[in-house]
Short mmCIF file of C-alpha atoms in Angstrom, two decimals:
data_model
loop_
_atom_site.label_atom_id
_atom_site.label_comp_id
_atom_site.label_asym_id
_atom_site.label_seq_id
_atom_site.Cartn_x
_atom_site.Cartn_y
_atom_site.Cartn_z
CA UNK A 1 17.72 -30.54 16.96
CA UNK A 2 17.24 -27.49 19.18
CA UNK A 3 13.89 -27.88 21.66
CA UNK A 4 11.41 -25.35 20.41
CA UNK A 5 10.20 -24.14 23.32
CA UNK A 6 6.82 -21.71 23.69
CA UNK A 7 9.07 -18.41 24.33
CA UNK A 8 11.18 -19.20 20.73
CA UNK A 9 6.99 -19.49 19.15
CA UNK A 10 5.96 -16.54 20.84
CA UNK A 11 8.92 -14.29 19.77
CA UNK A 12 8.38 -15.53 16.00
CA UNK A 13 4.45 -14.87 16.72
CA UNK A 14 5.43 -11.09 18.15
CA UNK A 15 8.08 -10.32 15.02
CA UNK A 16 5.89 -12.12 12.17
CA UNK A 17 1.95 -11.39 13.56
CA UNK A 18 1.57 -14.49 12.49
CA UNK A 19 -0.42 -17.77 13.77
CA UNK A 20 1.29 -19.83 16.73
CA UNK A 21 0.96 -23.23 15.04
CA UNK A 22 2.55 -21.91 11.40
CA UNK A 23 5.17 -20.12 14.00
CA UNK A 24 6.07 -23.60 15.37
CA UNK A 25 5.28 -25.40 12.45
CA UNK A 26 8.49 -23.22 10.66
CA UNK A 27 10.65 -23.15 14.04
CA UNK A 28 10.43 -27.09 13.65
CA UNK A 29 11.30 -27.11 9.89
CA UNK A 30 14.19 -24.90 10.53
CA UNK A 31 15.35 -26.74 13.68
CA UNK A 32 15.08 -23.64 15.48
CA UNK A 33 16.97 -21.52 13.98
CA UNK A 34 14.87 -18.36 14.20
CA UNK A 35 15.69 -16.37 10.57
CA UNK A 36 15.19 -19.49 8.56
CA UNK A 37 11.68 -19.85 10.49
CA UNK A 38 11.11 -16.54 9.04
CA UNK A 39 12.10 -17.10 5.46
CA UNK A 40 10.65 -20.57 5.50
CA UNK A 41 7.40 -18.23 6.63
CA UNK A 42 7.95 -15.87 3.86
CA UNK A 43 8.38 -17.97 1.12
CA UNK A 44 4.81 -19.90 2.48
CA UNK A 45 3.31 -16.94 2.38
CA UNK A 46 4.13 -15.62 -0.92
CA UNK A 47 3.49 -19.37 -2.65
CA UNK A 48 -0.34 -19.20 -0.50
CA UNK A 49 -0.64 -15.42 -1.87
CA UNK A 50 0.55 -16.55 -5.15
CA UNK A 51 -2.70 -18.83 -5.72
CA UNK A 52 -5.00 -15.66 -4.80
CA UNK A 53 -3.88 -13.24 -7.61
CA UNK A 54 -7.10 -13.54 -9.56
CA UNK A 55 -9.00 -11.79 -6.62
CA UNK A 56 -11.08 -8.89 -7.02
CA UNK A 57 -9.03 -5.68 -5.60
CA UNK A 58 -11.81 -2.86 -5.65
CA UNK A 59 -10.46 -1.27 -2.74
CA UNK A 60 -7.30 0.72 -1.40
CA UNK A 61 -6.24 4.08 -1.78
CA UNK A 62 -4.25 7.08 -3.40
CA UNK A 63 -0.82 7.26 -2.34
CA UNK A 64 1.17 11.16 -3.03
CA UNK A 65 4.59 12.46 -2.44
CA UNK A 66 4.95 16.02 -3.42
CA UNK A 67 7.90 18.46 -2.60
CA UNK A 68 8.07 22.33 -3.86
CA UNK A 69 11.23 22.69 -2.98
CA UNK A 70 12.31 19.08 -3.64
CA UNK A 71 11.30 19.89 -7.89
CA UNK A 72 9.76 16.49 -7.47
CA UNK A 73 6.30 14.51 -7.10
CA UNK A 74 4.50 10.96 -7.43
CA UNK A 75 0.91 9.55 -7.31
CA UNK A 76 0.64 5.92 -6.99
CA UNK A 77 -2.98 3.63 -6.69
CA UNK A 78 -2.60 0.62 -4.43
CA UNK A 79 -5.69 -1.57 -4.61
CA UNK A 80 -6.78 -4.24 -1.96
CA UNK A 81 -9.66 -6.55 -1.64
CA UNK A 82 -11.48 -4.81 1.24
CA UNK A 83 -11.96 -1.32 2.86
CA UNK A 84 -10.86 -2.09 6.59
CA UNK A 85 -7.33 -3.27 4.94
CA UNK A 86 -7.29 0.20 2.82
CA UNK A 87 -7.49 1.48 6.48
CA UNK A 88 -4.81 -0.35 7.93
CA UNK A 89 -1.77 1.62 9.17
CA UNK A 90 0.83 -0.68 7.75
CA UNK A 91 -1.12 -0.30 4.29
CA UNK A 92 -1.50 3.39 3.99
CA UNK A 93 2.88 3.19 5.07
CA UNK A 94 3.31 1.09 2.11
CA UNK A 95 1.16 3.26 -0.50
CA UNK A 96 3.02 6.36 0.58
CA UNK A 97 5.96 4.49 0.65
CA UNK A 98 5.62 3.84 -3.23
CA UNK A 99 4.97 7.34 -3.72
CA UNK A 100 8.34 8.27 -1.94
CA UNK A 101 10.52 6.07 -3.64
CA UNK A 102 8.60 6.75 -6.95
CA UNK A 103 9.45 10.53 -6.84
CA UNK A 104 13.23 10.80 -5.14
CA UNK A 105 14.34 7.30 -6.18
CA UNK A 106 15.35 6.57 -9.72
CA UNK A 107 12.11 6.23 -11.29
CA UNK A 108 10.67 3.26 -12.64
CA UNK A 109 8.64 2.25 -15.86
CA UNK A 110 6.43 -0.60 -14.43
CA UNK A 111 5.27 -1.88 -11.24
CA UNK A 112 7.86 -4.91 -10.94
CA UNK A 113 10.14 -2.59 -11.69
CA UNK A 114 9.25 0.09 -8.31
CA UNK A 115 8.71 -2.84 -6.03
CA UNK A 116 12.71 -4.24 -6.36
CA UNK A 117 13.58 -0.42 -4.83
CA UNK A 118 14.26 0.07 -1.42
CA UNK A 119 11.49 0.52 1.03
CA UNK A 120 11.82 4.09 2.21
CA UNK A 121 10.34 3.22 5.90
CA UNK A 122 11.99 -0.27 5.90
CA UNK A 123 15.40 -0.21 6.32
CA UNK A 124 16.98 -3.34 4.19
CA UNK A 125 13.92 -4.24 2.83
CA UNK A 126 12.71 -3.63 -0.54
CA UNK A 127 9.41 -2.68 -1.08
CA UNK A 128 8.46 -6.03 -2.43
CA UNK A 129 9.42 -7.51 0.50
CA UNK A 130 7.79 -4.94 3.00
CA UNK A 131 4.44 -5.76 0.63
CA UNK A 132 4.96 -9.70 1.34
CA UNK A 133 5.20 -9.11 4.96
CA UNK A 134 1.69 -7.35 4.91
CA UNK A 135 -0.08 -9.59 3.02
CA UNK A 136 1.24 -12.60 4.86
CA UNK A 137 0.01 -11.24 7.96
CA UNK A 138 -3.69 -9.84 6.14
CA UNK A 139 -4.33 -12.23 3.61
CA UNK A 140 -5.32 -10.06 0.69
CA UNK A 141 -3.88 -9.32 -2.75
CA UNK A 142 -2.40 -5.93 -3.30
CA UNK A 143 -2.12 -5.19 -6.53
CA UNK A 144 0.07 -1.70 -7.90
CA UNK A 145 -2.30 -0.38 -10.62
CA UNK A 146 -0.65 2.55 -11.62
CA UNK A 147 1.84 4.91 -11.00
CA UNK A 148 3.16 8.36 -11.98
CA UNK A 149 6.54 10.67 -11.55
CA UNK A 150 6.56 14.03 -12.15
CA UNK A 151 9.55 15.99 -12.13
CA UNK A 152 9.01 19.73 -11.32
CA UNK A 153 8.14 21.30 -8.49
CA UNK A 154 4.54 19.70 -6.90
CA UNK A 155 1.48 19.90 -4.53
CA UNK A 156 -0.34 17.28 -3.50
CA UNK A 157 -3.37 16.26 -1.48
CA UNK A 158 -5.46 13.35 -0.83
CA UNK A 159 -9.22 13.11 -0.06
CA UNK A 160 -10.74 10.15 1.89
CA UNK A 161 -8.16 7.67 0.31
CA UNK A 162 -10.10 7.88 -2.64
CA UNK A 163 -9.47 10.92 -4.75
CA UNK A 164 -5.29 12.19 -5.08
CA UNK A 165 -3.99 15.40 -6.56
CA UNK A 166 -0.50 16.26 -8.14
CA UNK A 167 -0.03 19.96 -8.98
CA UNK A 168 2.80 21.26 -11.00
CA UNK A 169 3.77 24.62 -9.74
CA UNK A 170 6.13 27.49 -9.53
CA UNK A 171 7.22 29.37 -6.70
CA UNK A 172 5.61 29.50 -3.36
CA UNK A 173 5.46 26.64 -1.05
CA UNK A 174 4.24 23.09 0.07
CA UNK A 175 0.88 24.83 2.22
CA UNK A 176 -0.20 26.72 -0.75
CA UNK A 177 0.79 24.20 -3.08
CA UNK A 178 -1.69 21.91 -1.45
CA UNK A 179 -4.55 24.37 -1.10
CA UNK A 180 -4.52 24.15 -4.62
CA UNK A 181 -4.38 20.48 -4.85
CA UNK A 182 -7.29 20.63 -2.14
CA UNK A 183 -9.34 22.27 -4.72
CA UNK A 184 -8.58 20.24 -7.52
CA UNK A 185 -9.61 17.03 -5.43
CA UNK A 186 -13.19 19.42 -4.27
CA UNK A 187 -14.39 21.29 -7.80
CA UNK A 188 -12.35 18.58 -10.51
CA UNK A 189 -11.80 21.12 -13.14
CA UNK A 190 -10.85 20.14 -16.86
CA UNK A 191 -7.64 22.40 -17.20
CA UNK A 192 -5.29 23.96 -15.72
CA UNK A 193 -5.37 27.41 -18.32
CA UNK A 194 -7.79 28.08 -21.15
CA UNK A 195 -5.73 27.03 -23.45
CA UNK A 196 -5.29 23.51 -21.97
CA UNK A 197 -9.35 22.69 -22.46
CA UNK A 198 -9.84 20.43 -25.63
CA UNK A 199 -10.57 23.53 -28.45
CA UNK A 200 -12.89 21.18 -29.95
CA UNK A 201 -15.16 21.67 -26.81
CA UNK A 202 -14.65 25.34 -26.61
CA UNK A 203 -15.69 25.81 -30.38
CA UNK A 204 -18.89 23.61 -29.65
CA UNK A 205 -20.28 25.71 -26.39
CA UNK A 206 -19.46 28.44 -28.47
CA UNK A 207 -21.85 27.43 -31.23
CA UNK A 208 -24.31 26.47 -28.80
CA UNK A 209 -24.10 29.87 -26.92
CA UNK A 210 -24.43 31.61 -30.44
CA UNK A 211 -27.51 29.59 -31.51
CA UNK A 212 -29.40 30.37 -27.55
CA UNK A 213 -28.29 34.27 -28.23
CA UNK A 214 -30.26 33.94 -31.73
CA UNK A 215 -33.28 31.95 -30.00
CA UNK A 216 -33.73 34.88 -27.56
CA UNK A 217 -33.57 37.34 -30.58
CA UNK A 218 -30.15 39.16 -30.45
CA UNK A 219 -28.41 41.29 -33.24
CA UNK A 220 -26.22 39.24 -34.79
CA UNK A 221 -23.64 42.62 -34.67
CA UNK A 222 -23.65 42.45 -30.74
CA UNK A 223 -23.98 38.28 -30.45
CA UNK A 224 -20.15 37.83 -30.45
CA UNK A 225 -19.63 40.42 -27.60
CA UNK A 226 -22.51 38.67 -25.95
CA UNK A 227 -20.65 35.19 -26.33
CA UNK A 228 -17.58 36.51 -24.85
CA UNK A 229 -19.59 36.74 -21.61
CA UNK A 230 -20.81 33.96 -21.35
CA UNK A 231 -17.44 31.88 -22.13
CA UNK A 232 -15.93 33.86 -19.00
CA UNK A 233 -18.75 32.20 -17.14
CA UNK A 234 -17.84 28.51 -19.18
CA UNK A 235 -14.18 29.19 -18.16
CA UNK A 236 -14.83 29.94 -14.85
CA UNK A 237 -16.60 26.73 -14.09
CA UNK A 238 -13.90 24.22 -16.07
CA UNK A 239 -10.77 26.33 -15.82
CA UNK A 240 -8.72 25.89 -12.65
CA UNK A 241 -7.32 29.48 -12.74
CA UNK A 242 -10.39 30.99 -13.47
CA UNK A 243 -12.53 28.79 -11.44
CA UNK A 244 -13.76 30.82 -7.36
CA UNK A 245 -11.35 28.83 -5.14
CA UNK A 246 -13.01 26.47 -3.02
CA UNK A 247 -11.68 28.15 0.81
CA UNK A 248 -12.33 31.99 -0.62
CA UNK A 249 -15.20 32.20 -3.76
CA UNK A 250 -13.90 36.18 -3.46
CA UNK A 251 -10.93 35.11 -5.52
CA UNK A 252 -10.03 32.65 -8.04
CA UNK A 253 -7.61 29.66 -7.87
CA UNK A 254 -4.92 32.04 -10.22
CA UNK A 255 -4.84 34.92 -8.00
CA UNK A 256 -5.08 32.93 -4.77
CA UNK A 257 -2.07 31.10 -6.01
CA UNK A 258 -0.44 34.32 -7.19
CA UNK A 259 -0.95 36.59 -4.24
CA UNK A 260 1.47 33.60 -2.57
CA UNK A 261 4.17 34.00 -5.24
CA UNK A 262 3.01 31.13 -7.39
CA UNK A 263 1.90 29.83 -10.59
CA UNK A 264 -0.43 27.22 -11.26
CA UNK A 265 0.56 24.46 -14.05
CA UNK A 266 -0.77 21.40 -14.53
CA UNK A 267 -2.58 18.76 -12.72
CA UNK A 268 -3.13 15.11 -12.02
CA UNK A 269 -6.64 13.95 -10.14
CA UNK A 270 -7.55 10.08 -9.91
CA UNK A 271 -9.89 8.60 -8.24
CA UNK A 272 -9.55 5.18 -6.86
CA UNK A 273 -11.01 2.42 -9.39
CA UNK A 274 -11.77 4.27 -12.25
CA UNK A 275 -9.24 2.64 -14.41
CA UNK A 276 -10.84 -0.81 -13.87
CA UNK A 277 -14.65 1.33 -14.71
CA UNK A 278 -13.16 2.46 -17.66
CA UNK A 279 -12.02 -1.48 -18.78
CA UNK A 280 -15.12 -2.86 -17.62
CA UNK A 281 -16.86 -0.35 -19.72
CA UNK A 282 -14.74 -0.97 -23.13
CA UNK A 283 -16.60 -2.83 -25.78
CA UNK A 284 -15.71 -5.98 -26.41
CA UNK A 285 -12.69 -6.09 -28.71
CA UNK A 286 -11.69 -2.46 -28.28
CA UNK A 287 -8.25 -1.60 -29.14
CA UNK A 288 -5.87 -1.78 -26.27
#
């Protein structure tokens, strides 16, 4: 058996940020044959990570990848146990790099499924395996809770960790494409167009817009030009095209977007966690 020596531990310790005495512990198990200290620490790591999967993860961040001229986006949430791990550099590379291989990688249908891909910042690894070498250095479940493709032209932007943006778009570019997304993340309208708000909720401010014009006395002949009005101003607040946009209130989001040669479509906004809210909240025996 090869003498493990203190320089073979420290060079495992260096490539693996890992303890000394699991370092020489593998090195000793592998007779000290360095890659087989490192799978040997791998496969310790996943079996020690494996017992911790019930662990609260009510931390982490939004992860984007957007590309106008690319025709391609991806949002992705990637939860942790604690905020100074949502932090960490080597996290926020692997959320993004979910989002990357989400969008210009062949798509996948469930987590499992994304994390056998390639790691876009690892080369030879798959993103499973960049994810095992985190967590057996951190200690903390990471846990992919959802994940979306879209496949047109995008804009994305991220605020705090916490709140991501995907904008479908047409024309202009990646800057202006993101100053929408910006907004989106800042004023969280309901639609993208009128005709994109639920019509059920547009009839019923309608109704109650009609009933205040009779309460103040109005003419029924002029209440419906009246109402008109004062749906602009209903628009303007839920609508992101008609809504004042959030770097210039002297414009709106539609002809900010425009003056730059683009259209405005339609939007994704998440914000970290709610999912799990929205579970927790679910009466017992809801359908799934």
């Amino acid at each position: 058996m090869a003498e493990i020596t203190a320089a073979m531990v420290k060079k495992l310790r260096d490539e693996t940020q890992l303890p000394m005495m699991e370092c020489k512990k593998a090195l000793n198990e592998s007779g000290g044959d360095m890659e087989a200290a490192k799978q040997t620490l791998r496969e310790a790591g996943k079996k020690f990570m494996g017992k911790r999967q019930d662990r609260m993860t009510e931390e982490g961040r939004i992860g984007i990848y957007s590309s106008v001229d690319g025709g391609v986006g991806a949002i992705v949430e990637l939860q942790c146990e604690s905020a100074p791990v949502a932090g960490n550099e080597e996290f926020v590379q692997l959320a993004n790099d979910l989002a990357q291989q989400l969008a210009t990688g062949p798509g996948a249908s469930t987590p499992e499924e994304l994390w056998s891909q390639p790691s876009p910042s690892q080369s030879g690894k798959t993103l499973e395996e960049h994810r095992d070498e985190i967590q057996n250095k951190i200690r903390e479940v990471f846990r992919l809770a959802r994940m979306e493709r879209v496949d047109a032209a995008t804009g994305g932007f991220v605020h705090m960790a916490k709140i991501g943006v995907l904008v479908q778009v047409e024309g202009g570019n990646d800057e202006l494409a993101k100053d929408v997304a910006l907004h989106v993340a800042a004023m969280n309208p309901k639609a993208a167009t009128k005709e994109e708000l639920d019509q059920e909720a547009v009839e019923a401010e309608r109704e109650v817009q009609k009933e205040r014009a009779r309460s103040e006395g109005k003419p029924e002949n002029i209440i419906e030009k009246m109402i008109e009005g004062r749906m602009r101003n209903y628009y303007a607040e839920n609508v992101l095209e008609e809504q004042a946009f959030v770097k210039d209130e002297s414009t709106t989001v539609g002809k900010h977007a425009a003056s730059g040669g683009m259209k405005v479509g339609k939007f994704i906004r998440w914000e970290l966690g709610e999912t799990s809210k929205a579970e927790e909240a679910e009466p017992a025996g809801a359908a799934s």
